[in-house]
Coordinates of C-alpha atoms and ligand atoms in Angstrom, one line a residue:
X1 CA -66.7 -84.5 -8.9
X2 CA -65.3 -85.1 -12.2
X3 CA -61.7 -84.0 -13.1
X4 CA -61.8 -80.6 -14.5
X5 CA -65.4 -79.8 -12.9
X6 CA -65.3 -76.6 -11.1
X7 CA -67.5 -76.7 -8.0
X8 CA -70.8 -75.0 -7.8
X9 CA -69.8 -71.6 -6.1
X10 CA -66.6 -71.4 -7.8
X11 CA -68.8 -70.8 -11.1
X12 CA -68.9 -67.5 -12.4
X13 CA -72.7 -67.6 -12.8
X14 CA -73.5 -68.3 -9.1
X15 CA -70.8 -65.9 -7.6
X16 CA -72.4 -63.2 -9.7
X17 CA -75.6 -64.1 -8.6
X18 CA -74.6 -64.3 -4.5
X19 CA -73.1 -61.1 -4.9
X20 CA -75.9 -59.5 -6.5
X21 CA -79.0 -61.3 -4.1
X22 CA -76.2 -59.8 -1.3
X23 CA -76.6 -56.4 -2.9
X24 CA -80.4 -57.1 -3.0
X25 CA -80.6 -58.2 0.6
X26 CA -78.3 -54.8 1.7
X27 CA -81.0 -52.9 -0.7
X28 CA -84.4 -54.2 1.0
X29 CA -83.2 -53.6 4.6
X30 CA -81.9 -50.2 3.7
X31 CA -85.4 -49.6 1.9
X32 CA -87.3 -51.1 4.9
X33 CA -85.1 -49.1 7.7
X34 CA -86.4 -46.4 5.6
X35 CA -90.0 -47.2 5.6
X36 CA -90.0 -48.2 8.9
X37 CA -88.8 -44.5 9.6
X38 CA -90.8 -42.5 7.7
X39 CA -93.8 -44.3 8.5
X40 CA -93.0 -43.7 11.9
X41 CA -92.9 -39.8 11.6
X42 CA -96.1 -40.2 9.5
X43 CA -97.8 -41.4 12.2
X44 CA -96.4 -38.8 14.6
X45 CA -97.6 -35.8 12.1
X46 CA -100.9 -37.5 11.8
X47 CA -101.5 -37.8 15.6
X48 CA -100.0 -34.4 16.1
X49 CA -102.1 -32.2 13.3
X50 CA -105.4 -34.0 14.6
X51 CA -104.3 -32.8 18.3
X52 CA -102.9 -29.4 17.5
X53 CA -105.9 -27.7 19.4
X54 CA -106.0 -30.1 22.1
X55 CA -104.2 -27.6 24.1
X56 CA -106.1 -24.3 23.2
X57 CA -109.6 -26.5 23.6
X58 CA -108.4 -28.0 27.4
X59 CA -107.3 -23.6 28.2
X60 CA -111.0 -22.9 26.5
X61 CA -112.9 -24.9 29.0
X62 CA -111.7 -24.1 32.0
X63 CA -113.7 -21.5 33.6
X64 CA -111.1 -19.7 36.1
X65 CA -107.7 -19.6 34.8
X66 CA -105.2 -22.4 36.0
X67 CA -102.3 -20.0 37.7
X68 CA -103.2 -17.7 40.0
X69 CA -102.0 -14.2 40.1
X70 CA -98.9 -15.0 42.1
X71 CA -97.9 -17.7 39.5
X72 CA -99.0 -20.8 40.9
X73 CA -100.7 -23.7 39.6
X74 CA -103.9 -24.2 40.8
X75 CA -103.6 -27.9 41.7
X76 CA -107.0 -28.8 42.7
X77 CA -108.2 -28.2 39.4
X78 CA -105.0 -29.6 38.0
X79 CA -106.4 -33.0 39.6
X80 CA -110.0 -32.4 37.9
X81 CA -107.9 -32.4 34.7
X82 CA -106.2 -35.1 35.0
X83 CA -109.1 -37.4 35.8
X84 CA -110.8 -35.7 32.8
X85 CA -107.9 -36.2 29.9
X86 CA -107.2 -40.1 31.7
X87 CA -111.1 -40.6 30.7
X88 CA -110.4 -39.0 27.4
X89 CA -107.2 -39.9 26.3
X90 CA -104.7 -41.7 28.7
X91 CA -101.7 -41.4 26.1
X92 CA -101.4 -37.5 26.6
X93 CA -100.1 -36.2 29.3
X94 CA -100.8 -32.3 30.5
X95 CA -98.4 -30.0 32.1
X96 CA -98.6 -26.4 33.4
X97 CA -95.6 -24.3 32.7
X98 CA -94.9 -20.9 34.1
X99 CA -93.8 -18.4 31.1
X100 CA -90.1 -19.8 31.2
X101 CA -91.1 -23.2 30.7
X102 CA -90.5 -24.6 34.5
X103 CA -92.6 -27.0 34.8
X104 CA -95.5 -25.8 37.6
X105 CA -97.6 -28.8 37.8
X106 CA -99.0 -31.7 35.4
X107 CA -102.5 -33.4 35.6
X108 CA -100.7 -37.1 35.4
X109 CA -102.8 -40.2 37.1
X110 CA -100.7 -42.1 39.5
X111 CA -97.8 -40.6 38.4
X112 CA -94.8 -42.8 39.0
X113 CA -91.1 -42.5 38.3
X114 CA -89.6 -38.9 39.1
X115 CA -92.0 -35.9 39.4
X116 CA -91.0 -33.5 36.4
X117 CA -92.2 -30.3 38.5
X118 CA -89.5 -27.8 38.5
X119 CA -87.9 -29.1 35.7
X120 CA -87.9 -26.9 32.2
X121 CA -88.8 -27.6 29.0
X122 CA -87.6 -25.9 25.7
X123 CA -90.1 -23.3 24.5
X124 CA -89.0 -22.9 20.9
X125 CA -90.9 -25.8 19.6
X126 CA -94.3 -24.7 21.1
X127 CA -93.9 -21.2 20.6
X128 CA -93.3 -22.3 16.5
X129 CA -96.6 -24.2 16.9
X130 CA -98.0 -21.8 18.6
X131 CA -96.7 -18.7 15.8
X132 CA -96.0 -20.4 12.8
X133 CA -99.3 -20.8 10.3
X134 CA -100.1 -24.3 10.5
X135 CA -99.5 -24.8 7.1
X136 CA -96.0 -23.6 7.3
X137 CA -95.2 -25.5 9.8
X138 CA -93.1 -28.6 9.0
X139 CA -94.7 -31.7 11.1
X140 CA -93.8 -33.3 13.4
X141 CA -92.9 -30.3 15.8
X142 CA -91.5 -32.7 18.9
X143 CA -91.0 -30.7 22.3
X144 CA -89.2 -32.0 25.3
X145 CA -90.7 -34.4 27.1
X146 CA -90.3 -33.7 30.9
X147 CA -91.2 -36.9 32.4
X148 CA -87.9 -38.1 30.1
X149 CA -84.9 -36.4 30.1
X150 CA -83.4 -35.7 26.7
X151 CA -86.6 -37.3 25.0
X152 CA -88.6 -35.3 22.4
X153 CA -92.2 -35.8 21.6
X154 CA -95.1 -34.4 19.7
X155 CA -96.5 -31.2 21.4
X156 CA -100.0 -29.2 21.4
X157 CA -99.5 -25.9 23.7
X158 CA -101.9 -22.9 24.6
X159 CA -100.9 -19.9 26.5
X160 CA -102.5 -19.1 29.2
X161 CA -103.7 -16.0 30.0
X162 CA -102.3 -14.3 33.6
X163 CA -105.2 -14.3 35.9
X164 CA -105.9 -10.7 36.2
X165 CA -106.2 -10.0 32.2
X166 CA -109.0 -9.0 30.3
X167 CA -110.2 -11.8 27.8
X168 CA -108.7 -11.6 24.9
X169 CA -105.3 -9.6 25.4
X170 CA -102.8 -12.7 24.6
X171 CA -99.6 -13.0 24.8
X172 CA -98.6 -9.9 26.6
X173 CA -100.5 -10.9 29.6
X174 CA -100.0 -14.5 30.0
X175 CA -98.9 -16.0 33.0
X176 CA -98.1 -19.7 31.3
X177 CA -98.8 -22.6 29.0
X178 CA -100.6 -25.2 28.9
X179 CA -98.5 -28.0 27.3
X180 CA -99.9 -31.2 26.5
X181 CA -97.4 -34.3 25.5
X182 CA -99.6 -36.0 22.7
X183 CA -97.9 -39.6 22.4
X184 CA -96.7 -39.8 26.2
X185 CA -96.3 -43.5 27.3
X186 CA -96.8 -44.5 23.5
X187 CA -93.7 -42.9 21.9
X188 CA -91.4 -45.7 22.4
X189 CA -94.1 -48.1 21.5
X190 CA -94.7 -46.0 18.4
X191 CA -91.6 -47.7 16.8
X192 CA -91.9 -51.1 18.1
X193 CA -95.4 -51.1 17.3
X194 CA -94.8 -50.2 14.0
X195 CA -91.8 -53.2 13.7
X196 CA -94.5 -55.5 14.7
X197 CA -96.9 -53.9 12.5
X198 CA -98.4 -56.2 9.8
X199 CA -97.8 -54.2 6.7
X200 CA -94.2 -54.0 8.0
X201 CA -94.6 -57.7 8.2
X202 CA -95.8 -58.1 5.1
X203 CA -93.4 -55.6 3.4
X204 CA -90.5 -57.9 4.7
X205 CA -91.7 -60.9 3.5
X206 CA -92.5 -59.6 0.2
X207 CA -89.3 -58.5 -0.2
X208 CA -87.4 -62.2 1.1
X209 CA -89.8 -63.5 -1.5
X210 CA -88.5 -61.1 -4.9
X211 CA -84.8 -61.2 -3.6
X212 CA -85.3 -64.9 -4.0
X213 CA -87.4 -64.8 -7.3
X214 CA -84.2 -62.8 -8.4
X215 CA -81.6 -64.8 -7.2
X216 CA -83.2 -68.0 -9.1
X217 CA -83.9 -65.7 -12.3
X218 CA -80.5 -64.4 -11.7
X219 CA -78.5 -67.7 -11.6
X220 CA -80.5 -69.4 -15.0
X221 CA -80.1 -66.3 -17.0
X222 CA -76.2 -65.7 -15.9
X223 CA -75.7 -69.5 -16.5
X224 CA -77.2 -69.3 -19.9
X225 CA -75.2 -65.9 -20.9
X226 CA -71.4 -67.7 -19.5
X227 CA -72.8 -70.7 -21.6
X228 CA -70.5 -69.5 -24.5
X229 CA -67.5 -68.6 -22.0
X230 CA -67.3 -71.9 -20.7
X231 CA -67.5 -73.5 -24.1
X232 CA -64.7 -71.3 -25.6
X233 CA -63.0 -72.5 -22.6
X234 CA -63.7 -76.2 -23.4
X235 CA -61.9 -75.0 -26.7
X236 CA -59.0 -73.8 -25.8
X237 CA -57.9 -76.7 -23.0
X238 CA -58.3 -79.3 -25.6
X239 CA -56.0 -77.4 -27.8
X240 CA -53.8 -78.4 -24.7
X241 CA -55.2 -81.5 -23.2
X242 CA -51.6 -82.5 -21.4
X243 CA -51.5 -79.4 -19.5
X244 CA -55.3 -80.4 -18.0
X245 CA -54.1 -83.6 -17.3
X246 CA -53.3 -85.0 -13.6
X247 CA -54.4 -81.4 -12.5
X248 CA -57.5 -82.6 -10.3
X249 CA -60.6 -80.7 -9.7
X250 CA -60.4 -77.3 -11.4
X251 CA -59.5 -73.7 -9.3
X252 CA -61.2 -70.6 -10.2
X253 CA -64.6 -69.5 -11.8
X254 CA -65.0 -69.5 -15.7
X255 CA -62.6 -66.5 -16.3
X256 CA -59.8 -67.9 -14.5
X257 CA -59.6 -71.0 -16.1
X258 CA -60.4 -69.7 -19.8
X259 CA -57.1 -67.7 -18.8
X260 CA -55.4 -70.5 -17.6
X261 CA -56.3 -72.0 -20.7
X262 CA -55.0 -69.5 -22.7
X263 CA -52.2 -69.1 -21.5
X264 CA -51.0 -73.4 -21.7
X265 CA -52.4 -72.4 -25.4
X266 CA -49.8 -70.0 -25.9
X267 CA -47.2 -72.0 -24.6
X268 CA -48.3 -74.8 -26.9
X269 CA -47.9 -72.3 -29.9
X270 CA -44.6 -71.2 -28.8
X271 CA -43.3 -75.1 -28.0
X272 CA -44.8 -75.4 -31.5
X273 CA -43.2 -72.7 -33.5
X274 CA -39.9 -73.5 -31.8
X275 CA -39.8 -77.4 -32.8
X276 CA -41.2 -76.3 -36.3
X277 CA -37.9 -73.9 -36.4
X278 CA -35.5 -76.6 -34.2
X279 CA -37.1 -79.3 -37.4
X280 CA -36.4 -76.5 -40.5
X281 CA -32.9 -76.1 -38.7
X282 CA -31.9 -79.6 -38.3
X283 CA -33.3 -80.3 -41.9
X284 CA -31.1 -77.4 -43.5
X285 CA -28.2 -78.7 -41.4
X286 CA -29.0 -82.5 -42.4
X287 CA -28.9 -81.6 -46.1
X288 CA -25.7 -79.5 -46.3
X289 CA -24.0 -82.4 -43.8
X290 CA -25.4 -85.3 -46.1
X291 CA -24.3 -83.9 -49.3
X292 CA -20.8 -82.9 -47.7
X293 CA -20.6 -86.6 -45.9
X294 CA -21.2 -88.9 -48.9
X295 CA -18.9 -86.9 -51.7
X296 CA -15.9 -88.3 -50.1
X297 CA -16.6 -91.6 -50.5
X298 CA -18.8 -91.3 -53.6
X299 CA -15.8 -89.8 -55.2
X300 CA -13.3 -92.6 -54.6
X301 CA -15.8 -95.3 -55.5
X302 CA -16.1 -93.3 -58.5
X303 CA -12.1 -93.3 -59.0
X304 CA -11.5 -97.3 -58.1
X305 CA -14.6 -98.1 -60.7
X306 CA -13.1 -96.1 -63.1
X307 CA -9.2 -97.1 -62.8
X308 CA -10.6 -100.8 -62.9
X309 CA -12.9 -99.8 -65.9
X310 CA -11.0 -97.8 -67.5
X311 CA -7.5 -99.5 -67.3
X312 CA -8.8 -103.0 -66.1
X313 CA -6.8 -104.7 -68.7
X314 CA -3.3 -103.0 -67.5
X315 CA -3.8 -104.0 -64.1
X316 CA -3.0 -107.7 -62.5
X317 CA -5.6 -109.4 -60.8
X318 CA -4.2 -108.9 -57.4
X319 CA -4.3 -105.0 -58.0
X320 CA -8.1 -105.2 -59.8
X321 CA -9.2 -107.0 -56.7
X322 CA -7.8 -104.6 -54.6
X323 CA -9.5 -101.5 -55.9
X324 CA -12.5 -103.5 -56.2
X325 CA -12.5 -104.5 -52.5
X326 CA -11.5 -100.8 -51.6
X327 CA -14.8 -99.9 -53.3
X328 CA -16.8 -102.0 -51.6
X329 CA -15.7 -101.2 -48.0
X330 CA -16.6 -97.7 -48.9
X331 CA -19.9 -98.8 -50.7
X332 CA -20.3 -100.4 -46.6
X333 CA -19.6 -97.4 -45.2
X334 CA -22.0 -95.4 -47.2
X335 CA -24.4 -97.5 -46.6
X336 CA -23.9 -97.7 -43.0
X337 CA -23.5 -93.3 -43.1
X338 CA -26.9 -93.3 -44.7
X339 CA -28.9 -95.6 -42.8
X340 CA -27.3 -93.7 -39.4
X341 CA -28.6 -90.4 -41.1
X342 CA -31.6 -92.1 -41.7
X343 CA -32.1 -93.9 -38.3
X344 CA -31.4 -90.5 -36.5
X345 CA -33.9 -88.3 -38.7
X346 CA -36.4 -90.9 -37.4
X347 CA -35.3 -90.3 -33.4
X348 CA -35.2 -86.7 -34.3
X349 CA -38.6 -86.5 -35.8
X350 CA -40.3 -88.7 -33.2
X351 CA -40.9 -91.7 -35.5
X352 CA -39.3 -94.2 -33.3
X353 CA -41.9 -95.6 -31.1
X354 CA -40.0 -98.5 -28.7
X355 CA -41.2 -102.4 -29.6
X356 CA -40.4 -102.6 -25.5
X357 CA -40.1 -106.4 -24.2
X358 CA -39.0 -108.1 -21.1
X359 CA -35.4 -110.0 -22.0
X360 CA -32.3 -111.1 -20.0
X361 CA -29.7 -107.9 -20.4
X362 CA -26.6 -110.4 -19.9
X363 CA -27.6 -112.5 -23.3
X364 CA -27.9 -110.3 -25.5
X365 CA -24.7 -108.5 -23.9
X366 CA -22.8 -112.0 -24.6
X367 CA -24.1 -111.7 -28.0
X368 CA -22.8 -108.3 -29.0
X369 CA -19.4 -109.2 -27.4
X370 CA -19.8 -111.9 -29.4
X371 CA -20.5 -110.4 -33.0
X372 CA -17.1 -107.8 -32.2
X373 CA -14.7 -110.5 -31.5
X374 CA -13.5 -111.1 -35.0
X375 CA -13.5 -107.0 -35.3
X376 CA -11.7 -106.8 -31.8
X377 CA -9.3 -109.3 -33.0
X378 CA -8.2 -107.4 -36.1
X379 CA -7.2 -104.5 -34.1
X380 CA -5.7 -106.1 -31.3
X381 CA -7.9 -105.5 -28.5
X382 CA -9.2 -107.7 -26.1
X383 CA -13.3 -107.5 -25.6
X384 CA -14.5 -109.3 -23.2
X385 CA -17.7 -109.5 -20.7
X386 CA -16.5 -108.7 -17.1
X387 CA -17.0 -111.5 -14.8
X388 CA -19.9 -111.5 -12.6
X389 CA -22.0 -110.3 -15.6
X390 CA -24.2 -113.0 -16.4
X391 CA -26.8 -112.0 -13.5
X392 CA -30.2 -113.2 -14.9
X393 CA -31.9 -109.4 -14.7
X394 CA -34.0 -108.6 -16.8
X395 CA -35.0 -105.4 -18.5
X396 CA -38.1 -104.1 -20.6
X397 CA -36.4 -102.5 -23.4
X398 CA -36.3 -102.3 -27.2
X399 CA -34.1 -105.4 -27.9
X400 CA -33.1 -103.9 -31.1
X401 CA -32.4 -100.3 -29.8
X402 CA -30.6 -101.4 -27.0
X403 CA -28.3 -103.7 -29.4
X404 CA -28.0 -100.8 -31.5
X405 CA -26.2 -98.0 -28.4
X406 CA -24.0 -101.3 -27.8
X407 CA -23.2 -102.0 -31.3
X408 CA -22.1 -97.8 -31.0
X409 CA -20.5 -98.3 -27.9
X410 CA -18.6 -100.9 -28.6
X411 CA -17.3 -99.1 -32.4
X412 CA -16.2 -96.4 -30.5
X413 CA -14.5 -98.0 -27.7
X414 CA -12.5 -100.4 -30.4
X415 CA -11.8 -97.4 -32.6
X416 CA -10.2 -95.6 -29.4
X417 CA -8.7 -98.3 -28.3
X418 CA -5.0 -98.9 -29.2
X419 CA -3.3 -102.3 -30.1
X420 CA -3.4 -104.5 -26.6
X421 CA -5.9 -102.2 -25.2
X422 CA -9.1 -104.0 -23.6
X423 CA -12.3 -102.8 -23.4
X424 CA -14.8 -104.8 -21.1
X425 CA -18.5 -105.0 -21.1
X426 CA -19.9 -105.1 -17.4
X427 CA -23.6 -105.6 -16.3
X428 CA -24.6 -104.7 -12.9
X429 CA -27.6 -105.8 -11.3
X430 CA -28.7 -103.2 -7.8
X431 CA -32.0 -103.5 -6.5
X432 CA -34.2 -102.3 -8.9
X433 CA -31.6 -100.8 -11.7
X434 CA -29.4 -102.8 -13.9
X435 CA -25.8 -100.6 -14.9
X436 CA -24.6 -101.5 -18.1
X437 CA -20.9 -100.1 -19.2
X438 CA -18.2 -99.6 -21.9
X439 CA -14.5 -99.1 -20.5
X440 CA -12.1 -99.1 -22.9
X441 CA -8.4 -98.2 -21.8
X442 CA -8.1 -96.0 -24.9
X443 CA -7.5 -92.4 -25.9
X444 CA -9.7 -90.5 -23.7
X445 CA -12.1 -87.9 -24.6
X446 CA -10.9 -84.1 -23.5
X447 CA -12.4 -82.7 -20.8
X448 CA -14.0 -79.8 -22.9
X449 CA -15.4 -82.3 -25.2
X450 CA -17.2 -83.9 -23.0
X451 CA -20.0 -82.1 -23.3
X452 CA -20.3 -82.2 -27.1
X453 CA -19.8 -85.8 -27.8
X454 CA -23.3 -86.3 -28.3
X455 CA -24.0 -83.5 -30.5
X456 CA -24.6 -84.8 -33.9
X457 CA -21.7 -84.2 -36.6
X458 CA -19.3 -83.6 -33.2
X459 CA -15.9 -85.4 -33.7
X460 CA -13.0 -84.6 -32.2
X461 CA -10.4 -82.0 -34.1
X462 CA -7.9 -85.3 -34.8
X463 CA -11.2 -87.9 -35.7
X464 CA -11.6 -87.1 -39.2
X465 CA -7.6 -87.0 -40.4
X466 CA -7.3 -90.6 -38.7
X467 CA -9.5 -92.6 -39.9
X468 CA -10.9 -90.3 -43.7
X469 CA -14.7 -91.3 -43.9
X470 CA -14.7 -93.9 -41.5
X471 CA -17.1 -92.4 -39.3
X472 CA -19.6 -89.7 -39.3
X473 CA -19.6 -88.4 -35.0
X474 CA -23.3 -89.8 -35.4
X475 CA -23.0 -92.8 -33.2
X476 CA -23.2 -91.0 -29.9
X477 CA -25.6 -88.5 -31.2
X478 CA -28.2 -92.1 -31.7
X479 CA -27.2 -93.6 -28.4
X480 CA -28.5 -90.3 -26.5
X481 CA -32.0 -90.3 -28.5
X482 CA -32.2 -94.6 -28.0
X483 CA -31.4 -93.9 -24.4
X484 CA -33.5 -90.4 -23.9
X485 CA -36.3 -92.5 -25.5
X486 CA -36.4 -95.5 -22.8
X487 CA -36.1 -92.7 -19.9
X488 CA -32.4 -93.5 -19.2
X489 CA -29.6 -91.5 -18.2
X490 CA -26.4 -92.2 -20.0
X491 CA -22.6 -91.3 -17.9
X492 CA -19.1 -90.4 -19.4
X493 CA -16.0 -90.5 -17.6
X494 CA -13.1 -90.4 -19.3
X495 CA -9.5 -89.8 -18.9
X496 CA -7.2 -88.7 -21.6
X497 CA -4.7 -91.8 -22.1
X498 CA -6.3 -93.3 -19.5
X499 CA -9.2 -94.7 -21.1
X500 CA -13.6 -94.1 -21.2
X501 CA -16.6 -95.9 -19.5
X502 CA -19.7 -94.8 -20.4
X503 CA -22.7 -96.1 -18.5
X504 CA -26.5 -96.2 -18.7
X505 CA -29.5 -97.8 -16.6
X506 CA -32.4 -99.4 -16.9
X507 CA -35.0 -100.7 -14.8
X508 CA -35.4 -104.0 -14.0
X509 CA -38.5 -105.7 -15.2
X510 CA -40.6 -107.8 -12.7
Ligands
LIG1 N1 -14.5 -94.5 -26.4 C1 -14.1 -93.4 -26.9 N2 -12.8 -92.9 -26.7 C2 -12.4 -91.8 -27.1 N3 -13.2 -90.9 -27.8 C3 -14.5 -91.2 -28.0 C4 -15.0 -92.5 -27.6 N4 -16.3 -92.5 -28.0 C5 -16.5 -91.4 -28.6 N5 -15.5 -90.6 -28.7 C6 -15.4 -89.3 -29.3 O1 -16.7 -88.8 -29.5 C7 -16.9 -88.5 -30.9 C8 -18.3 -88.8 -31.2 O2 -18.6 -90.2 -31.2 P1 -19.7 -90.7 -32.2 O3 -19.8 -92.2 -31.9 O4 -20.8 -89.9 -32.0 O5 -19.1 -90.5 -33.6 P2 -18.0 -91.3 -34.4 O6 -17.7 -92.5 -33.7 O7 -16.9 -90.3 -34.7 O8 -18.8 -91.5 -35.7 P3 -19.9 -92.7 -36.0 O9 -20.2 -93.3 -34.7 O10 -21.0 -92.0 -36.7 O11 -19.3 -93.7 -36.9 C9 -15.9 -89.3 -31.6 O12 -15.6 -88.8 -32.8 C10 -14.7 -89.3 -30.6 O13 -14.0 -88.1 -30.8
LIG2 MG1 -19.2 -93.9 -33.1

């Protein structure tokens, strides 16, 4: 997968869509739970309204009545019956009931499982059928079902009339019902038939089919309508491409990353903003600095020029030469203030890309040493290289840069450094880092100024009234950004009177 891919059902588009063909799916079995039910009580009315008169038509036929005048059943032609309605219709089933509803006798073939005589059956239902206009009536009217306890069915029932009653005087003289179980042995087939029924069938697969229709339409049209969300996303992580990178495969659907994005956006805008303010800051700060930094020694180049112009012809030669030279160390040191300013401007702004190179630390240490001898000479100090610094590691570094936080070093630790003080050079080569440190046995930096000597402009308070003009508090200030630039850590200790080392590493090449 390619980096910043997100995979298939992490996409908004396809979630949206499973959720939906899940809602679909939930839908089309509640709608065929509900089919499945209401054809089933279709089909009970059906059977029941074209069998309501069953009952009235078996009473009808029977010439005698079926209980006698003592209330019981007259089985033999109980037994005609049922061999009649098993040639007629085997699925209803036709019981006798006495006026409570206790079962007197039934007119079942080969009846088998426990005998439902004596047990009673609800009259309500066929008393409603039997009452109620038919087209009142709300079908199906189910009735227990005495062969199954608890069960319900649909019902036809006739009363019967009591044995010694003139024709026709119903209900007062009854001595029964007649009550016929329409669906017997297929009630419980009724649903599973209608499960296996082919419309059912059908239905179902009709239904699998759309959901799936859906769930493709569903998936192109929901991809083409995030189109523009996964563009603007696209958008807004290249405004940030660092915060993408060396992040792997992406997390989250569309949304989530577009906030993601967003978000490494705003940061960039904030990082941005605060640099822009950091630079308008630095650049205020430069200008007032520079303009306050090179009056001082513009103003006595100014006065020397001027004496020797001015009253040239007054003064000896020795003197002339004198105010001459005075100008030109102070022409030097403007020139070195300015290209410092200029040199860390460049650091500051991000200018300075590193020329790095592969080259042997201890050379180019001997040569710095080297180019400070005369310098360490006129104030009195010994420099030298510490023994056991000439190990051939090497380092991939900017040559020049490096010479330049040496050069720095070096200044400082000569300038810090009173009469018969030493400061040493020392290279040590570990395993894979080379150590490379100043000690001087000078001054000694304060422990609260520690942390500031690598501020820009930072001097300590006695600095400036020691040595007027001679130095700037830049030096350390470049050495940090040099050092910050290679990836390199730089270390202080110092003791006041006692002296400074200050250390950095590099990597060894190779
Ligand atoms: N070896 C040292 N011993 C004692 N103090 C030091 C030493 N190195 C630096 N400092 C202190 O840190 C301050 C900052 O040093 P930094 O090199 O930045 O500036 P600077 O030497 O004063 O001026 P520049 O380097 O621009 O000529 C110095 O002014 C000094 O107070
Ligand atoms: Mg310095």
């Amino acid at each position: 997968m390619p980096r910043g891919a997100v995979p298939l059902w992490r996409q908004l588009h396809v979630r949206v869509a499973l959720i939906v063909v899940a809602g679909l799916v939930l839908l089309s079995a509640a709608l065929l739970l509900i089919a499945r039910h209401y054809s089933a009580l279709s089909s009970l009315e059906a059977t029941q309204r074209m069998n309501l008169g069953i009952a009235r038509y078996i009473v009808d036929h029977q010439d005698g009545t079926l209980i006698d005048a003592q209330g019981n059943a007259d089985r033999a032609r109980m037994k005609a019956l049922a061999l009649h309605v098993m040639m007629i219709n085997p699925s209803v089933e036709v019981y006798l009931l006495d006026r409570e509803g206790r079962v007197l006798a039934h007119a079942l073939e080969g009846l088998q499982g426990p005998d439902p005589v004596g047990s009673t059956v609800d009259l309500a239902p066929a008393q409603a059928l039997l009452n109620t206009p038919v087209d009142v009536l709300r079908f199906p009217v189910l009735g227990d079902d005495p062969r199954r306890a608890g069960a319900r069915n649909i019902i036809s029932a006739a009363p019967i009339a009591a044995a010694d009653a003139p024709p026709g005087v119903l209900p007062g003289a009854m001595s029964g019902y007649l009550y016929v179980v329409l669906n017997g042995q297929a009630l419980q087939g009724v649903t599973a038939s209608l499960a296996n029924s082919d419309a059912q069938r059908e239905m179902l697969i009709g239904l699998l089919l759309a959901t799936g229709v859906a769930a493709v339409l569903l998936v192109l049209v929901l991809r083409k309508l995030t189109r523009p969300l996964r563009e603007l996303t696209l958008q807004v992580q290249a405004f940030r491409p660092d915060a993408q990178r060396g992040s792997g495969p992406a997390t989250g659907d569309e949304i989530e990353q577009l906030a993601r994005a967003t978000q490494a956006m705003r940061e960039r805008i904030d990082e941005d903003f605060a640099r822009l303010d950091e630079a308008n800051r630095l650049r205020r700060e430069l200008v007032s600095n520079i303009s306050h930094d090179l009056r001082s020694p513009l103003a006595s180049i100014q006065g020397y020029v001027e004496t020797v112009l001015l009253r040239g012809n007054q003064l000896d030669e020795a003197t002339r030469d004198q105010h001459l030279r005075t100008a030109l160390r102070h022409i030097n040191q403007l020139d070195r203030r300015v290209a410092d300013l200029f040199e860390l401007s460049k650091l500051d702004a991000g200018r300075v890309e590193p020329q790095c190179e592969v080259f042997c630390m201890a050379e180019l240490l001997q040569d710095v040493v080297q180019s400070y001898q005369l310098a360490a000479q006129q104030c009195g100090v010994k420099l030298a290289l510490a023994a056991g610094s000439h190990a051939q590691a090497k380092v991939r570094a900017d040559i020049a840069l490096i010479e330049r936080v040496l050069q720095n070093l070096i200044d400082n630790a000569l300038r810090h450094t009173p009469q018969d003080g030493d400061v040493t050079v020392a290279l040590d080569a570990a395993a894979s880092q080379i150590q490379v440190s100043v000690t001087d046995s000078g001054s000694g930096i304060a422990r609260e100024h520690l942390p500031h000597i690598f501020e820009r402009y930072w001097q300590a308070s006695d600095e400036t009234g020691t040595h007027p003009g001679a130095s700037a508090g830049l030096g350390l200030a470049i050495v940090k950004r040099i050092l910050d630039l290679h990836g390199s850590v730089v270390r202080v200790r110092s003791e006041l009177a006692r002296g400074t080392r200050i250390e950095f590493g590099l990597p060894q090449a190779g």
